[in-house]
Coordinates of C-alpha atoms and ligand atoms in Angstrom, one line a residue:
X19 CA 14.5 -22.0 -25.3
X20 CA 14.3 -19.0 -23.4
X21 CA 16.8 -18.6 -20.2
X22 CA 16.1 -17.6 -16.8
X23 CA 16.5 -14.6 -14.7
X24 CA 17.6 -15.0 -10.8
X25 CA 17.7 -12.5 -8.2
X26 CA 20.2 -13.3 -6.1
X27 CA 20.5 -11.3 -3.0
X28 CA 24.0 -10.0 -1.7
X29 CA 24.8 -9.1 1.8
X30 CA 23.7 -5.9 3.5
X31 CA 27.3 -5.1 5.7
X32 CA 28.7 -8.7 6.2
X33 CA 30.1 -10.2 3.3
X34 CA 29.9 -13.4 5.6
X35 CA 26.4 -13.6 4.7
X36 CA 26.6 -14.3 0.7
X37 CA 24.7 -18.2 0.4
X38 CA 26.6 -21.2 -0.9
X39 CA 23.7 -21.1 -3.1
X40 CA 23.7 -17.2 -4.3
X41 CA 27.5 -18.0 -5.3
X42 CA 26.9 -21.1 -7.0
X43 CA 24.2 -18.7 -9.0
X44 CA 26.8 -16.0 -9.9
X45 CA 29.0 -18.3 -10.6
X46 CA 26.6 -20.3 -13.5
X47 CA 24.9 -17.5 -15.0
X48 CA 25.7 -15.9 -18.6
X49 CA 25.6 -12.5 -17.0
X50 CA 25.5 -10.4 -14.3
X51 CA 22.7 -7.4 -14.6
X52 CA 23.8 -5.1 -11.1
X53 CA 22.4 -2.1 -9.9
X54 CA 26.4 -0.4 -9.7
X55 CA 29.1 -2.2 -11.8
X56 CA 31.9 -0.9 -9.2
X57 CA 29.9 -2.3 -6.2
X58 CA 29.8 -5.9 -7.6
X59 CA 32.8 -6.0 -8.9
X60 CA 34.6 -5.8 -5.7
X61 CA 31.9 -8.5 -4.2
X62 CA 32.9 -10.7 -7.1
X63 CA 36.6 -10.6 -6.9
X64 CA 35.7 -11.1 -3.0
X65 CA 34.2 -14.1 -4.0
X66 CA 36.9 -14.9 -7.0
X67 CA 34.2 -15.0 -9.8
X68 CA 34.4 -13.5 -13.1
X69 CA 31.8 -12.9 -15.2
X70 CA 30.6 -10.5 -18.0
X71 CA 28.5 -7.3 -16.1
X72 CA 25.8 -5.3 -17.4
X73 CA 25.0 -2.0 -15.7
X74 CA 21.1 -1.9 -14.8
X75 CA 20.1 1.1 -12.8
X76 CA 17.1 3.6 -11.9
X77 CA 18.2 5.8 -15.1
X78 CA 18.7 3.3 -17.6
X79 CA 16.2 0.8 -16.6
X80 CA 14.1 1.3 -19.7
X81 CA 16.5 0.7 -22.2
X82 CA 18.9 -1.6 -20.7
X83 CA 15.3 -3.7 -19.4
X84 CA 14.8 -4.7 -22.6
X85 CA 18.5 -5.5 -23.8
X86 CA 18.6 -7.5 -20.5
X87 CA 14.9 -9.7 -21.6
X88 CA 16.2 -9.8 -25.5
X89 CA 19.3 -11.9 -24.1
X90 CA 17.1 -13.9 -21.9
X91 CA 15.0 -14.4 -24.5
X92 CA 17.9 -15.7 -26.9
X93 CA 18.6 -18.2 -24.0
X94 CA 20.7 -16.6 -21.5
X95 CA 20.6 -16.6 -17.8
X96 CA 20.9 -13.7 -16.3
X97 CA 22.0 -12.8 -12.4
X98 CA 20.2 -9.7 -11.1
X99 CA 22.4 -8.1 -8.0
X100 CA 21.5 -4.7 -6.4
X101 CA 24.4 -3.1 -4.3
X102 CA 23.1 -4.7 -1.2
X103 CA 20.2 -6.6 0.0
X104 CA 17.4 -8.3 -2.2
X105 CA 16.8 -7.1 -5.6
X106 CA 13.6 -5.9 -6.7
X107 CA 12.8 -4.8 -2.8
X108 CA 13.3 -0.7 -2.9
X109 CA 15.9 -1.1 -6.1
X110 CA 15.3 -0.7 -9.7
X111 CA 15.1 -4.8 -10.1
X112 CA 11.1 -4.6 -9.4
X113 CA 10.9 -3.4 -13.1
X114 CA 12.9 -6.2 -14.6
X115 CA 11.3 -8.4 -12.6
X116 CA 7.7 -7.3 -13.6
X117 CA 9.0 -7.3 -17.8
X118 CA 10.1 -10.8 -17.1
X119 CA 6.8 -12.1 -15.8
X120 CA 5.1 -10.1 -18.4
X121 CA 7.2 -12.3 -21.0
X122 CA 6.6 -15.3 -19.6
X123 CA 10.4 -16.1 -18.4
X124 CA 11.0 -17.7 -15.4
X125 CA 12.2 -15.6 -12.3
X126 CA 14.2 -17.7 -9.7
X127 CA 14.1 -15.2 -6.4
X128 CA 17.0 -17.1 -4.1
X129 CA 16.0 -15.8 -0.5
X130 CA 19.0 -14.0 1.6
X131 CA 19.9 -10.6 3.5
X132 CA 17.2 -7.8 3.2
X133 CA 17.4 -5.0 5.2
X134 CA 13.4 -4.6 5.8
X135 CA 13.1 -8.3 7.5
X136 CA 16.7 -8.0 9.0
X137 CA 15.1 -4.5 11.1
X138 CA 12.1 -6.3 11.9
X139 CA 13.6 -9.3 13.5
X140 CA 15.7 -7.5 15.6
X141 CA 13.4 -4.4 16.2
X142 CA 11.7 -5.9 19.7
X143 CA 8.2 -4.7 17.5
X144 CA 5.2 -6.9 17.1
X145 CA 6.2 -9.1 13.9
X146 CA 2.7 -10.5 13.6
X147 CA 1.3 -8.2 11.0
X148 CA 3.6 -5.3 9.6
X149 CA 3.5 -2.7 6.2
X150 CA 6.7 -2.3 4.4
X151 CA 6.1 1.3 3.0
X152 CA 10.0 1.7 1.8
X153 CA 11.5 5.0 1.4
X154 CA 9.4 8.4 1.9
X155 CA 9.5 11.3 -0.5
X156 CA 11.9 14.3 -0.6
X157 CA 9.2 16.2 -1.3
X158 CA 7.5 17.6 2.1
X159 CA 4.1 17.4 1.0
X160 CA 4.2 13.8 -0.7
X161 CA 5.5 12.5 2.4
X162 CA 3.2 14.5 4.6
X163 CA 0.5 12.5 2.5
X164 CA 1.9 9.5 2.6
X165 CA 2.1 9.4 6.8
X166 CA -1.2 11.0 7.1
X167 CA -2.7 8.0 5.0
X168 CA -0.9 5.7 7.6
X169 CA -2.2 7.3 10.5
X170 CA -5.2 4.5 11.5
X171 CA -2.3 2.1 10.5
X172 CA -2.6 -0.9 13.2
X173 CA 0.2 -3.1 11.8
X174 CA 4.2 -2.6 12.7
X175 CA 5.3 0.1 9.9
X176 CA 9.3 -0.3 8.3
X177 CA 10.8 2.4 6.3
X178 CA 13.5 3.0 4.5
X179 CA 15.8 6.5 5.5
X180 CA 19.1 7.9 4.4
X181 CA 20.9 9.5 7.0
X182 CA 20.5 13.1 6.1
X183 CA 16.9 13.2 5.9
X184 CA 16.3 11.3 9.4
X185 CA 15.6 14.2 11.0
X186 CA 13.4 15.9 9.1
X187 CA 11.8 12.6 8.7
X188 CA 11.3 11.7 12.7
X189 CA 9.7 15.1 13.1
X190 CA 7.1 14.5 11.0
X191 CA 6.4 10.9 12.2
X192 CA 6.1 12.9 15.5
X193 CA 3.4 15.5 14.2
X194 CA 1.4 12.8 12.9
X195 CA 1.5 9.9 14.9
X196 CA 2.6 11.7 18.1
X197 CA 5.6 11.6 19.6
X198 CA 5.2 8.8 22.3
X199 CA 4.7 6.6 19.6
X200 CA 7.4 3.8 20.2
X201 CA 10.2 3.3 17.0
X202 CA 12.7 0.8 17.0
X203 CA 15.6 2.6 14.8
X204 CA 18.1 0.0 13.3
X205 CA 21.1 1.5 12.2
X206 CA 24.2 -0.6 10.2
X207 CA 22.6 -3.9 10.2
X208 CA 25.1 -6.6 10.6
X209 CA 28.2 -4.1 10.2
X210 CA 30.7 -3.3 12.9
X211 CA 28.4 -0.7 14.5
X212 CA 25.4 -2.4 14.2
X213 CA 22.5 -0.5 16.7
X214 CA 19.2 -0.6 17.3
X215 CA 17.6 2.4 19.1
X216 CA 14.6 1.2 21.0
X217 CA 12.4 4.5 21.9
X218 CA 10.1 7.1 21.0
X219 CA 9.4 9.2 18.0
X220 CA 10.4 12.8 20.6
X221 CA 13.3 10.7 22.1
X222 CA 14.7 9.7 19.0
X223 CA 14.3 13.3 17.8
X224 CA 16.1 14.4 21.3
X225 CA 18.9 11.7 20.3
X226 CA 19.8 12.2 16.4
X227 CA 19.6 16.4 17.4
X228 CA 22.5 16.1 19.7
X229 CA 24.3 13.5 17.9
X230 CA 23.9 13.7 14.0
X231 CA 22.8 10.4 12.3
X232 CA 25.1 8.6 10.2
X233 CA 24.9 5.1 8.1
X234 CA 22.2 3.3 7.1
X235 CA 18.7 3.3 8.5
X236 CA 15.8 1.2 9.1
X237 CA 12.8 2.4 10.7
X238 CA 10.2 -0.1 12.5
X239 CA 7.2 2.2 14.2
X240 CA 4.4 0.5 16.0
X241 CA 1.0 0.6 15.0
X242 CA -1.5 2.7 16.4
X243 CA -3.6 0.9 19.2
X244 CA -6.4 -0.9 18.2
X245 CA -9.5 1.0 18.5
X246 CA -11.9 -0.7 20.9
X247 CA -15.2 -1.1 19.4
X248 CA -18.1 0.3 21.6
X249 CA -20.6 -2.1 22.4
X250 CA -23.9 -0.8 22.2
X251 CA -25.9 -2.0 25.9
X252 CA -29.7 -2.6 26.0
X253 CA -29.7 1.1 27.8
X254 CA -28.8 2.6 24.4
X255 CA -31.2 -0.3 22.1
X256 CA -34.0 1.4 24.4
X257 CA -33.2 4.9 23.8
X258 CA -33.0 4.6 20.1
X259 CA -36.1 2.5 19.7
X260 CA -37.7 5.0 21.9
X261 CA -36.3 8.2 19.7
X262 CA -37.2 6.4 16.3
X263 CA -40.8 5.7 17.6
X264 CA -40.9 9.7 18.5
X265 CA -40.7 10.5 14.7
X266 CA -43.6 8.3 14.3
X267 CA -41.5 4.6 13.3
X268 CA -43.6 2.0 13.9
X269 CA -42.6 0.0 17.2
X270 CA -41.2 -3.2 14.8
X271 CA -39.4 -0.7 12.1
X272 CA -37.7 1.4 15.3
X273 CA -36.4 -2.2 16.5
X274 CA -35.1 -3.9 12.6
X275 CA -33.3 -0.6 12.5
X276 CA -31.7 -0.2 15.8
X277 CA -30.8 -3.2 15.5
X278 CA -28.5 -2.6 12.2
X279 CA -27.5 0.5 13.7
X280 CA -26.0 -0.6 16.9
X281 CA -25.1 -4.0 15.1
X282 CA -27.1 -6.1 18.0
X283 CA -29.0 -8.8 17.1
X284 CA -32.8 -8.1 17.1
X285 CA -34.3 -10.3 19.8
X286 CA -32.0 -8.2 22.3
X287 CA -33.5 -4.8 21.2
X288 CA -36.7 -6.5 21.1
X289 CA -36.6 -7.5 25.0
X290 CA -35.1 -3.9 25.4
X291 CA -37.6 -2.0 23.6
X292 CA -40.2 -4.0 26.2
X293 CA -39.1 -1.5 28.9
X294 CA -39.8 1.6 27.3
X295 CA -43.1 2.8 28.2
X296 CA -46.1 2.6 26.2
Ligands
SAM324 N1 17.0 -4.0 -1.7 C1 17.6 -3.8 -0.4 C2 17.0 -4.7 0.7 O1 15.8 -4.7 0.8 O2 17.7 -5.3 1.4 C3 17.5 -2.3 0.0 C4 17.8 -1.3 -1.0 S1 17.5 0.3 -0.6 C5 18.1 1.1 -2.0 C6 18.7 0.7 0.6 C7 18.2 1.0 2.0 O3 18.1 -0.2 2.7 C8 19.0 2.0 2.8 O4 18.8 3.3 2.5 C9 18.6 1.6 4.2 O5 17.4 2.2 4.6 C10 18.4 0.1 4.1 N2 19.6 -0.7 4.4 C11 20.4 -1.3 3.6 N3 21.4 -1.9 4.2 C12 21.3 -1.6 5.5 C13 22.0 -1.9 6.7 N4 23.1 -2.6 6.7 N5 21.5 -1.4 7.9 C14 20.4 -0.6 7.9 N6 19.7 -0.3 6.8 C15 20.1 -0.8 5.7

């Protein structure tokens, strides 16, 4: 029978955070699959568990994916760690998971500390409705794209940033969204110097000039506002009925159209059409 594979999240700064459950999981599984060896292991011996480890990483995800599905296949359970947070979110373990379900093996995710939901919480940003868009791209352009295409974006927005390209980053937020466009910036989540930076895009930009960014960063921008739809009055069903009959529409075709056109129902531009003059 084929095994299992769980993704067991690990904690983001406080090692205080690691689940009763997530240990019992290291502790039972065949293997370990982590993101760094080095990283784990010193969570592991924090935790007193030894186990066999299996390096599985952005550059060897390919090959060592399918070593990883052969064992679980054979009738291993494997543990699937990334060097902080929840696997599979922003880390190389979406690819595992995605050749697991593709196989038809079972994928246990056991919930726990990630960084995206951590920021939200705490960002003081409506949580109602919110994109995770993860990290932007080095490259100017790609990442010029990818804001422009989130410019009519209503719902909170989180992002993913390493310190060095913060900057960079904030001043393009700022040219596309505009710069009084409100950013909760949550820095070293539930470390000693946890902050979060409740502002604007300019302020922020003021802010991380003067005093250069360092750890890690999560980014929680507000929407755009909701665009309030115009509502057409019986003023403008008139004017259009009257304009459509001008090219020559007859007096029932002016009013089925305005009436799709100014999405009003058609008994409204009917008894507004009744003032124009015949
Ligand atoms: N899979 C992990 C998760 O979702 O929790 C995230 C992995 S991603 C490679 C690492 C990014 O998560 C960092 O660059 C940073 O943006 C964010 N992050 C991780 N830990 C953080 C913390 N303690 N405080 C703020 N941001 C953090």
């Amino acid at each position: 029978m084929a095994g299992m594979l769980y993704l067991v999240p690990t904690p983001i700064g406080n090692l205080g955070d690691i689940s009763i459950r997530c240990r019992q999981t290291l502790e039972q599984a065949d293997f370990i699959a982590a993101e760094d060896t080095r990283v784990s292991l010193k969570l592991l011996n924090h935790l007193g568990i030894k186990k066999p480890l299996v390096s599985y990483y952005e550059h060897n995800k390919d090959f060592k994916g399918n070593v990883i599905l052969d064992r679980i296949l054979a009738g291993e359970t494997c543990a699937l760690v990334s060097d902080a947070g929840s696997p599979a979110i922003s880390d190389p373990g979406e690819d595992l998971v995605k050749q697991c379900a593709a196989a038809g093996i079972t994928v246990c995710a056991i919930p726990g500390p990630c960084a995206v939901i951590t920021a939200l919480s705490i960002s003081g940003q409506s949580t109602g409705r919110f994109c995770f868009e993860g990290f932007l791209s080095t490259a100017k352009k790609s990442r010029r794209e990818h804001l422009e295409a989130l410019v009519n974006e209503t719902r909170t927005m989180i992002f993913y940033e390493a310190p060095h390209k913060l900057l960079s980053t904030l001043e393009d937020m700022a040219e596309v969204f505009g710069g009084d466009r409100p950013i909760s910036l949550c820095r070293e989540l539930t470390k000693l110097h946890e902050e979060v930076v409740r502002t604007t895009l300019v302020e922020a930009i003021a802010k991380y000039t003067d005093q250069p960014p360092k750890g890690e960063f999560v980014l929680v921008i507000a929407g755009a506002p909701e665009r309030v739809k115009e509502v057409a009055t019986a003023d403008d069903a008139a004017a259009r009925v009257k304009a459509l009959m001008d090219t020559g529409i007859s007096r029932k075709d002016a009013i089925k159209q305005t009436a799709k056109e100014l999405n009003l129902p058609k008994n409204v531009v009917y008894d507004a059409a009744l003032t124009i003059d015949a």
